[in-house]
Coordinates of C-alpha atoms in Angstrom, one line a residue:
M1 CA 48.3 -72.3 -9.7
E2 CA 49.9 -73.7 -12.8
G3 CA 47.4 -77.0 -12.2
Q4 CA 44.3 -74.6 -12.6
E5 CA 45.7 -73.0 -15.4
S6 CA 46.4 -76.3 -16.9
S7 CA 42.6 -78.0 -15.7
C8 CA 41.0 -75.2 -17.8
S9 CA 42.9 -75.1 -20.8
S10 CA 42.3 -79.0 -21.4
A11 CA 38.8 -78.4 -20.8
T12 CA 38.7 -76.1 -23.7
P13 CA 36.4 -77.5 -26.5
E14 CA 38.8 -78.8 -29.3
R15 CA 38.4 -76.8 -32.8
S16 CA 36.5 -79.0 -35.5
S17 CA 38.8 -79.8 -38.4
N18 CA 36.1 -77.7 -40.7
T19 CA 36.8 -74.7 -38.6
P20 CA 39.4 -72.7 -40.6
E21 CA 42.5 -71.5 -38.6
P22 CA 42.7 -67.9 -37.5
V23 CA 44.9 -65.6 -39.1
R24 CA 48.0 -65.0 -37.3
S25 CA 49.2 -61.4 -36.7
S26 CA 52.7 -60.6 -37.1
T27 CA 53.0 -59.4 -33.6
S28 CA 52.4 -63.5 -32.6
K29 CA 55.7 -64.4 -33.9
H30 CA 57.3 -62.6 -31.1
R31 CA 57.9 -64.8 -28.0
K32 CA 55.3 -64.0 -25.3
S33 CA 56.0 -63.8 -21.4
P34 CA 54.7 -66.1 -18.9
K35 CA 52.9 -63.6 -17.0
R36 CA 51.0 -63.0 -20.4
R37 CA 50.5 -66.5 -21.3
R38 CA 48.8 -67.1 -17.7
E39 CA 46.7 -64.1 -18.3
E40 CA 45.8 -65.2 -21.7
K41 CA 44.9 -69.2 -19.9
R42 CA 42.9 -67.3 -17.4
S43 CA 40.9 -64.8 -19.5
Q44 CA 40.0 -68.4 -21.7
C45 CA 38.9 -70.2 -18.7
H46 CA 36.8 -67.6 -17.7
H47 CA 35.3 -67.0 -21.0
Q48 CA 34.5 -70.8 -21.4
D49 CA 32.9 -70.5 -18.0
D50 CA 30.7 -68.0 -18.8
Q51 CA 29.8 -69.7 -22.0
E52 CA 28.9 -72.9 -20.3
H53 CA 26.3 -70.8 -18.0
L54 CA 24.6 -69.3 -21.1
L55 CA 21.0 -69.4 -21.5
L56 CA 20.3 -69.1 -25.3
P57 CA 17.9 -66.5 -25.9
D58 CA 15.6 -69.5 -28.5
G59 CA 16.3 -72.1 -25.6
E60 CA 17.1 -74.5 -28.7
Q61 CA 20.7 -75.5 -26.7
I62 CA 22.0 -75.2 -23.1
R63 CA 25.7 -75.9 -22.2
L64 CA 25.4 -76.5 -18.4
P65 CA 29.0 -77.0 -16.6
G66 CA 30.8 -80.1 -17.1
Q67 CA 29.6 -80.8 -20.7
H68 CA 31.6 -80.6 -23.5
E69 CA 31.1 -79.5 -26.9
H70 CA 32.9 -81.8 -29.6
S71 CA 32.3 -79.3 -32.6
E72 CA 31.2 -75.9 -33.3
P73 CA 28.8 -76.0 -35.8
S74 CA 29.0 -72.5 -38.3
G75 CA 27.3 -70.8 -41.1
S76 CA 24.4 -72.3 -42.2
S77 CA 24.5 -75.7 -40.4
T78 CA 23.8 -73.6 -37.2
A79 CA 20.7 -72.6 -38.8
E80 CA 19.5 -75.9 -39.9
M81 CA 20.1 -77.1 -36.5
A82 CA 18.1 -74.6 -34.6
E83 CA 15.4 -75.3 -37.4
T84 CA 15.3 -79.2 -37.0
S85 CA 16.2 -80.0 -33.5
P86 CA 13.2 -79.9 -31.0
K87 CA 14.0 -77.1 -28.6
R88 CA 15.2 -77.9 -24.9
R89 CA 14.1 -75.6 -21.9
A90 CA 15.8 -75.1 -18.5
H91 CA 14.3 -77.0 -15.5
F92 CA 14.2 -73.7 -14.2
L93 CA 12.5 -70.4 -14.4
H94 CA 15.3 -67.8 -13.5
G95 CA 18.7 -67.3 -15.7
P96 CA 21.9 -68.7 -14.4
Y97 CA 25.0 -66.9 -13.8
P98 CA 25.4 -63.8 -15.9
A99 CA 28.4 -63.9 -18.6
T100 CA 30.8 -61.1 -17.6
H101 CA 33.1 -61.3 -20.5
F102 CA 31.5 -59.3 -23.9
G103 CA 33.4 -60.3 -26.7
P104 CA 37.2 -60.8 -27.1
K105 CA 38.1 -57.8 -25.1
A106 CA 35.5 -56.2 -22.8
C107 CA 34.4 -57.5 -19.6
I108 CA 32.8 -56.3 -16.0
L109 CA 34.8 -54.3 -14.1
P110 CA 35.8 -56.8 -11.0
N111 CA 34.0 -55.9 -7.9
P112 CA 33.9 -58.0 -4.8
T113 CA 30.9 -56.2 -3.2
S114 CA 28.6 -56.8 -5.9
V115 CA 26.5 -60.1 -6.5
M116 CA 25.2 -60.6 -9.9
H117 CA 24.2 -64.4 -8.8
I118 CA 20.3 -65.1 -9.4
Q119 CA 19.2 -67.6 -7.2
D120 CA 17.9 -70.8 -9.0
P121 CA 14.1 -71.2 -7.2
A122 CA 14.5 -75.3 -7.4
S123 CA 17.3 -74.7 -5.2
Q124 CA 15.9 -72.9 -2.2
R125 CA 15.0 -75.8 0.0
L126 CA 14.7 -75.5 3.6
T127 CA 17.2 -77.6 5.8
W128 CA 17.9 -77.9 9.6
N129 CA 21.5 -77.9 10.4
K130 CA 19.9 -79.0 14.3
P131 CA 16.4 -80.3 15.0
P132 CA 14.3 -77.2 15.7
V133 CA 13.6 -76.7 19.5
N134 CA 11.4 -73.4 19.9
V135 CA 8.7 -72.2 17.7
L136 CA 6.9 -68.8 18.1
V137 CA 3.2 -69.2 17.6
I138 CA 1.3 -65.9 16.6
R139 CA -2.6 -65.6 16.4
K140 CA -4.6 -63.1 15.2
I141 CA -6.1 -60.9 18.2
R142 CA -9.3 -60.5 18.8
D143 CA -10.8 -63.3 16.5
E144 CA -12.6 -65.7 18.8
S145 CA -12.6 -68.1 15.9
L146 CA -8.5 -69.2 16.3
V147 CA -9.1 -70.1 20.0
E148 CA -10.0 -73.6 19.2
P149 CA -7.3 -73.7 16.7
F150 CA -4.7 -72.1 18.9
K151 CA -5.3 -74.6 21.4
E152 CA -5.0 -77.6 19.2
L153 CA -1.7 -76.2 18.0
C154 CA 0.0 -75.5 21.2
H155 CA -1.1 -79.2 22.6
F156 CA 0.4 -80.6 19.6
L157 CA 3.7 -78.7 19.9
V158 CA 4.2 -79.4 23.4
E159 CA 2.7 -82.6 24.5
E160 CA 3.6 -84.5 20.9
K161 CA 6.5 -82.9 19.3
G162 CA 8.2 -81.3 22.8
M163 CA 8.5 -78.0 21.6
L164 CA 9.3 -74.9 23.8
V165 CA 6.5 -72.6 22.3
F166 CA 6.6 -68.9 22.6
V167 CA 3.3 -66.5 22.1
E168 CA 2.5 -63.2 23.3
R169 CA 1.7 -62.2 26.5
R170 CA -1.7 -60.6 25.7
V171 CA -2.6 -63.9 23.8
V172 CA -2.3 -65.8 26.6
A173 CA -4.2 -63.3 28.9
D174 CA -7.1 -63.8 26.6
V175 CA -10.3 -64.6 29.0
S176 CA -11.4 -67.8 26.9
L177 CA -7.9 -69.2 27.4
T178 CA -7.7 -68.4 31.4
T179 CA -11.0 -69.7 31.9
D180 CA -10.4 -73.0 30.2
E181 CA -9.0 -75.8 33.1
T182 CA -8.5 -78.1 30.3
F183 CA -5.9 -75.7 28.7
A184 CA -4.3 -74.9 32.0
T185 CA -1.8 -77.7 31.9
I186 CA -0.2 -76.3 28.3
R187 CA -0.7 -72.6 29.6
K188 CA 1.6 -72.9 32.5
Q189 CA 4.3 -74.4 29.9
L190 CA 3.9 -71.4 27.3
C191 CA 6.7 -68.8 27.3
T192 CA 5.3 -65.5 26.8
F193 CA 7.2 -62.0 26.0
R194 CA 6.0 -58.5 25.1
E195 CA 6.7 -56.5 21.7
G196 CA 8.9 -53.8 22.5
Y197 CA 10.2 -54.9 25.6
D198 CA 11.3 -58.6 25.3
D199 CA 13.8 -59.6 22.6
I200 CA 13.4 -63.1 21.4
S201 CA 15.1 -62.8 17.7
H202 CA 17.9 -64.9 18.9
C203 CA 15.8 -67.7 20.1
I204 CA 13.2 -68.7 17.9
D205 CA 13.8 -71.8 15.4
L206 CA 10.2 -71.9 13.4
I207 CA 7.7 -69.1 13.2
I208 CA 3.9 -70.3 12.7
C209 CA 1.3 -68.1 11.8
L210 CA -2.5 -68.3 12.7
G211 CA -4.7 -65.5 10.9
G212 CA -4.1 -63.8 8.0
D213 CA -1.5 -61.6 5.9
G214 CA -1.3 -59.1 8.9
T215 CA 0.3 -62.1 11.1
L216 CA 3.1 -62.8 8.6
L217 CA 3.7 -58.8 8.8
Y218 CA 3.7 -58.7 12.5
A219 CA 6.5 -61.5 12.7
S220 CA 8.6 -59.6 10.2
S221 CA 8.4 -56.6 12.5
L222 CA 9.4 -58.8 15.6
F223 CA 12.7 -59.5 13.5
Q224 CA 14.7 -56.6 12.2
G225 CA 17.8 -58.9 11.9
S226 CA 18.1 -62.9 10.2
V227 CA 14.2 -64.3 10.6
P228 CA 13.4 -67.7 11.1
P229 CA 11.4 -69.7 8.8
V230 CA 7.5 -68.6 8.7
M231 CA 5.1 -71.2 8.2
A232 CA 1.5 -69.5 8.0
F233 CA -1.8 -70.8 7.9
H234 CA -5.2 -69.4 6.3
L235 CA -7.2 -68.3 9.0
G236 CA -7.8 -64.9 7.9
S237 CA -9.9 -62.7 5.6
L238 CA -7.6 -62.6 2.2
G239 CA -4.8 -65.3 2.9
F240 CA -2.8 -64.0 0.0
L241 CA 0.6 -64.9 2.1
T242 CA -0.9 -67.7 4.1
P243 CA -0.8 -71.1 2.0
F244 CA -1.4 -73.9 4.2
K245 CA -5.1 -75.3 5.5
F246 CA -5.1 -75.9 9.0
E247 CA -7.0 -79.0 9.0
S248 CA -3.9 -81.2 8.1
Y249 CA -1.7 -79.0 10.2
K250 CA -0.1 -81.9 12.0
T251 CA 1.0 -83.3 8.7
E252 CA 2.2 -80.4 7.3
V253 CA 4.1 -79.4 11.0
A254 CA 5.8 -82.6 10.6
K255 CA 7.1 -82.1 7.3
V256 CA 8.3 -79.0 8.2
F257 CA 10.4 -80.2 11.1
E258 CA 11.8 -83.2 8.8
G259 CA 13.2 -80.3 6.3
N260 CA 13.4 -80.1 2.6
A261 CA 10.5 -78.0 2.1
A262 CA 10.5 -75.2 -0.5
I263 CA 10.5 -71.5 0.6
T264 CA 10.0 -68.3 -0.9
L265 CA 12.6 -65.9 0.1
R266 CA 10.5 -62.4 0.3
S267 CA 13.0 -59.6 0.1
R268 CA 12.3 -56.6 2.7
L269 CA 13.1 -53.1 2.4
K270 CA 15.6 -51.3 4.8
V271 CA 14.4 -48.0 5.9
K272 CA 15.6 -44.9 7.7
V273 CA 14.1 -41.6 8.6
V274 CA 16.5 -39.1 9.4
K275 CA 15.5 -35.7 10.6
D276 CA 16.5 -32.4 10.2
M277 CA 19.3 -33.7 7.5
L278 CA 18.6 -31.2 4.9
Q279 CA 18.5 -27.3 5.5
R280 CA 16.1 -24.9 3.3
T281 CA 17.9 -22.4 1.7
G282 CA 16.1 -19.1 0.3
Q283 CA 16.1 -20.2 -3.3
P284 CA 13.2 -22.2 -4.7
G285 CA 14.5 -25.7 -5.6
Q286 CA 17.4 -25.8 -3.7
Q287 CA 18.3 -27.5 -0.7
Q288 CA 21.8 -27.4 1.7
Y289 CA 23.1 -30.3 3.0
Q290 CA 23.2 -29.9 6.7
G291 CA 26.6 -31.1 7.8
S292 CA 27.9 -32.0 11.2
G293 CA 28.7 -28.3 12.3
G294 CA 25.3 -27.1 10.0
Q295 CA 28.1 -25.7 7.6
G296 CA 27.8 -26.0 3.6
Q297 CA 30.7 -26.1 1.6
A298 CA 33.8 -23.9 2.0
G299 CA 33.3 -20.2 1.6
G300 CA 29.9 -20.3 2.9
Q301 CA 28.7 -21.9 -0.7
P302 CA 25.6 -24.1 -0.1
D303 CA 26.0 -28.0 -1.1
T304 CA 23.1 -27.2 -3.9
E305 CA 21.8 -29.5 -6.4
H306 CA 23.8 -29.5 -9.5
N307 CA 22.3 -31.0 -12.4
G308 CA 20.1 -33.1 -10.7
L309 CA 22.9 -34.6 -8.5
L310 CA 23.4 -34.1 -4.8
P311 CA 26.7 -33.8 -2.9
H312 CA 28.6 -36.6 -2.6
G313 CA 28.5 -36.0 1.3
H314 CA 25.2 -36.0 0.9
A315 CA 24.3 -39.8 -0.2
N316 CA 26.7 -41.0 2.4
S317 CA 26.9 -38.8 5.3
E318 CA 25.0 -39.9 8.2
A319 CA 24.1 -36.2 9.5
G320 CA 21.1 -35.7 11.1
N321 CA 18.8 -37.4 13.9
I322 CA 17.8 -41.0 12.7
T323 CA 14.7 -41.4 14.5
L324 CA 13.9 -44.8 12.7
Q325 CA 15.1 -47.8 11.4
M326 CA 13.3 -50.7 10.6
Q327 CA 12.9 -53.8 8.2
V328 CA 9.6 -53.3 5.6
L329 CA 7.9 -56.3 4.2
N330 CA 5.2 -55.1 2.0
E331 CA 5.8 -51.1 1.3
V332 CA 6.6 -47.4 2.6
V333 CA 3.6 -45.4 1.8
V334 CA 4.4 -41.3 1.9
D335 CA 1.1 -39.5 1.5
R336 CA -0.3 -35.9 2.2
G337 CA -2.0 -37.0 5.7
P338 CA -5.0 -34.6 6.7
S339 CA -4.1 -32.2 4.4
S340 CA -6.2 -30.9 1.2
Y341 CA -3.1 -29.8 -0.7
L342 CA -1.3 -32.1 -2.9
S343 CA 1.4 -34.0 -1.8
N344 CA 5.2 -32.5 -3.4
V345 CA 8.0 -35.1 -2.8
D346 CA 11.2 -35.4 -4.6
L347 CA 12.6 -38.7 -5.6
Y348 CA 16.5 -39.4 -5.5
L349 CA 18.1 -42.7 -6.7
D350 CA 21.5 -43.1 -5.8
G351 CA 21.8 -39.8 -4.6
R352 CA 20.3 -38.5 -8.1
L353 CA 16.9 -36.4 -8.5
I354 CA 14.6 -38.6 -10.3
T355 CA 11.2 -37.3 -10.5
S356 CA 8.9 -35.2 -8.1
V357 CA 5.8 -36.5 -6.9
Q358 CA 2.7 -34.3 -6.9
G359 CA -0.7 -36.2 -6.1
D360 CA -1.8 -38.1 -2.8
G361 CA 1.9 -39.6 -2.4
V362 CA 4.0 -42.5 -3.4
I363 CA 4.6 -45.9 -2.6
V364 CA 7.9 -47.9 -2.6
S365 CA 7.0 -51.6 -2.1
T366 CA 8.9 -54.9 -2.6
P367 CA 7.5 -57.9 -5.0
T368 CA 5.9 -58.9 -1.7
G369 CA 4.0 -55.8 -1.3
S370 CA 3.2 -55.4 -5.1
T371 CA 0.3 -57.4 -4.9
A372 CA -1.1 -55.3 -1.8
Y373 CA -1.6 -51.3 -1.7
A374 CA 0.8 -51.1 -4.9
A375 CA -1.6 -53.3 -6.7
A376 CA -4.7 -51.0 -6.0
A377 CA -3.0 -48.1 -7.0
G378 CA -2.2 -49.5 -10.5
A379 CA 1.1 -51.2 -10.0
S380 CA 2.1 -54.5 -12.0
M381 CA 2.2 -57.9 -9.9
I382 CA 6.0 -59.0 -9.4
H383 CA 6.6 -62.5 -8.2
P384 CA 8.5 -62.4 -4.7
N385 CA 11.9 -63.7 -6.2
V386 CA 12.4 -60.9 -8.7
P387 CA 15.1 -58.8 -7.3
A388 CA 13.4 -55.1 -7.5
I389 CA 11.8 -52.4 -5.7
M390 CA 8.5 -50.7 -7.4
V391 CA 7.8 -47.6 -7.2
T392 CA 4.0 -46.2 -7.7
P393 CA 2.5 -43.1 -7.4
I394 CA -0.8 -42.5 -5.6
C395 CA -3.5 -40.5 -7.9
P396 CA -0.3 -38.4 -9.6
H397 CA -1.7 -35.3 -11.1
S398 CA -0.3 -36.3 -14.4
L399 CA -1.0 -38.2 -17.0
S400 CA 2.2 -40.3 -18.2
F401 CA 3.1 -40.9 -14.7
R402 CA 3.1 -44.7 -14.6
P403 CA 4.6 -47.2 -11.7
I404 CA 8.6 -48.1 -12.2
V405 CA 10.7 -51.1 -11.1
V406 CA 14.0 -50.2 -10.1
P407 CA 17.0 -52.9 -9.2
A408 CA 16.9 -54.1 -5.6
G409 CA 20.2 -52.6 -5.0
V410 CA 20.0 -49.2 -5.5
E411 CA 19.1 -46.2 -2.8
L412 CA 15.8 -44.3 -2.5
M413 CA 15.7 -41.1 -1.0
I414 CA 12.3 -39.3 -0.5
T415 CA 12.2 -35.5 0.9
L416 CA 9.7 -33.2 1.0
S417 CA 10.1 -30.8 -2.3
P418 CA 11.2 -27.4 -1.0
D419 CA 8.3 -25.8 -2.7
A420 CA 5.9 -28.3 -0.7
R421 CA 2.8 -26.4 0.7
N422 CA 2.3 -28.7 3.4
T423 CA 4.3 -31.7 5.0
C424 CA 3.8 -35.5 4.3
W425 CA 3.4 -38.7 6.3
V426 CA 4.8 -42.0 6.2
S427 CA 4.0 -45.2 7.3
F428 CA 5.6 -48.4 7.2
D429 CA 3.7 -51.9 6.3
G430 CA 0.6 -50.0 8.0
R431 CA 2.4 -49.1 11.1
K432 CA 4.7 -46.6 13.1
R433 CA 2.9 -43.6 11.3
Q434 CA 4.6 -40.3 11.6
E435 CA 5.2 -37.0 9.9
I436 CA 7.9 -35.5 7.7
S437 CA 8.8 -32.4 7.5
H438 CA 11.2 -29.8 5.8
G439 CA 14.5 -31.0 6.0
D440 CA 13.6 -34.5 7.2
C441 CA 14.4 -37.6 4.4
I442 CA 13.4 -41.3 4.3
K443 CA 16.4 -43.5 3.1
I444 CA 15.0 -46.9 1.4
T445 CA 17.1 -50.0 0.2
T446 CA 17.1 -53.8 -0.2
S447 CA 17.9 -55.5 2.9
C448 CA 19.8 -58.2 3.6
Y449 CA 17.5 -60.0 5.5
P450 CA 14.6 -61.6 3.8
V451 CA 11.5 -63.3 5.1
P452 CA 12.3 -67.4 4.5
S453 CA 8.4 -68.0 4.0
I454 CA 7.6 -71.6 3.8
C455 CA 5.5 -72.8 0.5
C456 CA 2.6 -75.4 0.6
H457 CA 3.5 -76.6 -3.1
D458 CA 6.3 -74.8 -4.5
L459 CA 7.2 -71.2 -4.9
V460 CA 5.7 -70.5 -8.2
Y461 CA 2.7 -72.8 -7.8
D462 CA 1.7 -71.1 -4.7
W463 CA 2.0 -67.7 -6.1
F464 CA -0.1 -68.6 -9.2
E465 CA -2.8 -70.1 -6.5
S466 CA -3.1 -67.3 -4.6
L467 CA -3.7 -65.0 -7.4
A468 CA -6.7 -66.9 -8.8
Q469 CA -8.1 -67.7 -5.4
C470 CA -7.5 -64.2 -3.8
L471 CA -7.6 -61.9 -6.1
H472 CA -9.6 -63.6 -8.8
W473 CA -6.8 -62.7 -11.5
N474 CA -8.0 -62.9 -15.0
V475 CA -11.5 -64.4 -14.2
R476 CA -13.8 -64.3 -17.1
K477 CA -16.6 -66.3 -18.5
K478 CA -15.3 -68.5 -21.1
Q479 CA -15.9 -67.6 -24.8
A480 CA -18.3 -70.2 -26.7
R481 CA -17.0 -71.9 -29.7
L482 CA -18.5 -71.6 -32.7
A483 CA -20.7 -74.1 -34.5
D484 CA -19.4 -76.4 -37.0
D485 CA -21.7 -75.2 -39.7
V486 CA -21.9 -71.5 -39.2
S487 CA -19.9 -69.8 -41.9
D488 CA -17.5 -66.7 -41.4
S489 CA -19.7 -63.4 -40.9
S490 CA -17.9 -62.0 -44.0
D491 CA -19.4 -64.6 -46.0
T492 CA -22.6 -64.3 -44.6
E493 CA -22.8 -60.7 -45.8
N494 CA -21.9 -61.2 -48.9

């Protein structure tokens, strides 16, 4: 411990000779205890580490770990340096580890469960601990144009690379494959599985998708825990999430097998549907917490909302029947279903009532899903590396209800409002649609199992390339420049 403290204090930048000495207080004359001195040295060490990781707002100077500053400019000299010296920018787009000390005395309360580190996109590279062996190939169903690419890829993986290829049973049962005698040898070497019956989540090293964005969503649904790296080839209609071209599949797949490929960590939502968790009371605007014995608080008093805040047991208890628990890559959509009435649902954030949504419904999406249904509903498009959850209303009956972005670590809960005239319906990435009644709730938070999507170039270029090619983002005819002999319009009028 003492060795760590001495090295920390020695790394502290020396004070410039022009900097005045601090005024010593009367209490500094008293001798400090060894424990007090160790605490001060540790505080100075943390404070220095935070400063070395700081990215200055103007970008004119960046101090990285291990770099020492010989002098501390102060006063007007700092302003002169900012004006004369060229601005330097970081090589990455995300900020570094945030400073946790604020001024000389304030800091964030230490919490071992909190995660404040923001991943540097440049460091998100794929590597293999062991060479990959098992490859899952997902092909778009009912598309005859993908039969030949599927056969070529399987032949390449089995014959040339010696891989063990897994495919869905209904894909191999395609008539065009069963009647092809040239593919019979490869077909016998394929491992088949059935969705919902066979668990392959612990034996797949790499996923290769042939089709559109739906194939990537389907691959995500097969892995409710850790997801292997996903390589998606653009053979569908839109292809926002599929950056690779199949024409060069041999070269691209070989590069991935070698490792050191850029990946995008696409966050997912962890969703729970709990039935009969809330019991409706006779008073409008109030709901009673349904405990294990169906009772409220002691003395028969209901656990009603107080100032928009639900009881503590409501947020933590798992009372009720959990009918569904899954990982969602794009979005959770709550809508009014076949009813002609407005949907009326309450939105809670960390147990506190935020607002009631009256309209066609609400979308809770990941950054990946912000370019899907949420974009059609008027939401902003968020880069997949941004840790956030987006809440977007669907045709709200309000002129001021704008989409919002909340931190990725919060827990959202959606319930049917006690005054709702009808039930609502919920779907997860367009699948498993079910009805939500009074007393049911939907809990949503960020999952710790993202989808590692392999990039064709890098995670920034691929995203903007998809915006331009698939969504035609900011496409406009260029404005023509004025001729040199044309004067200003105001001068012409005069």
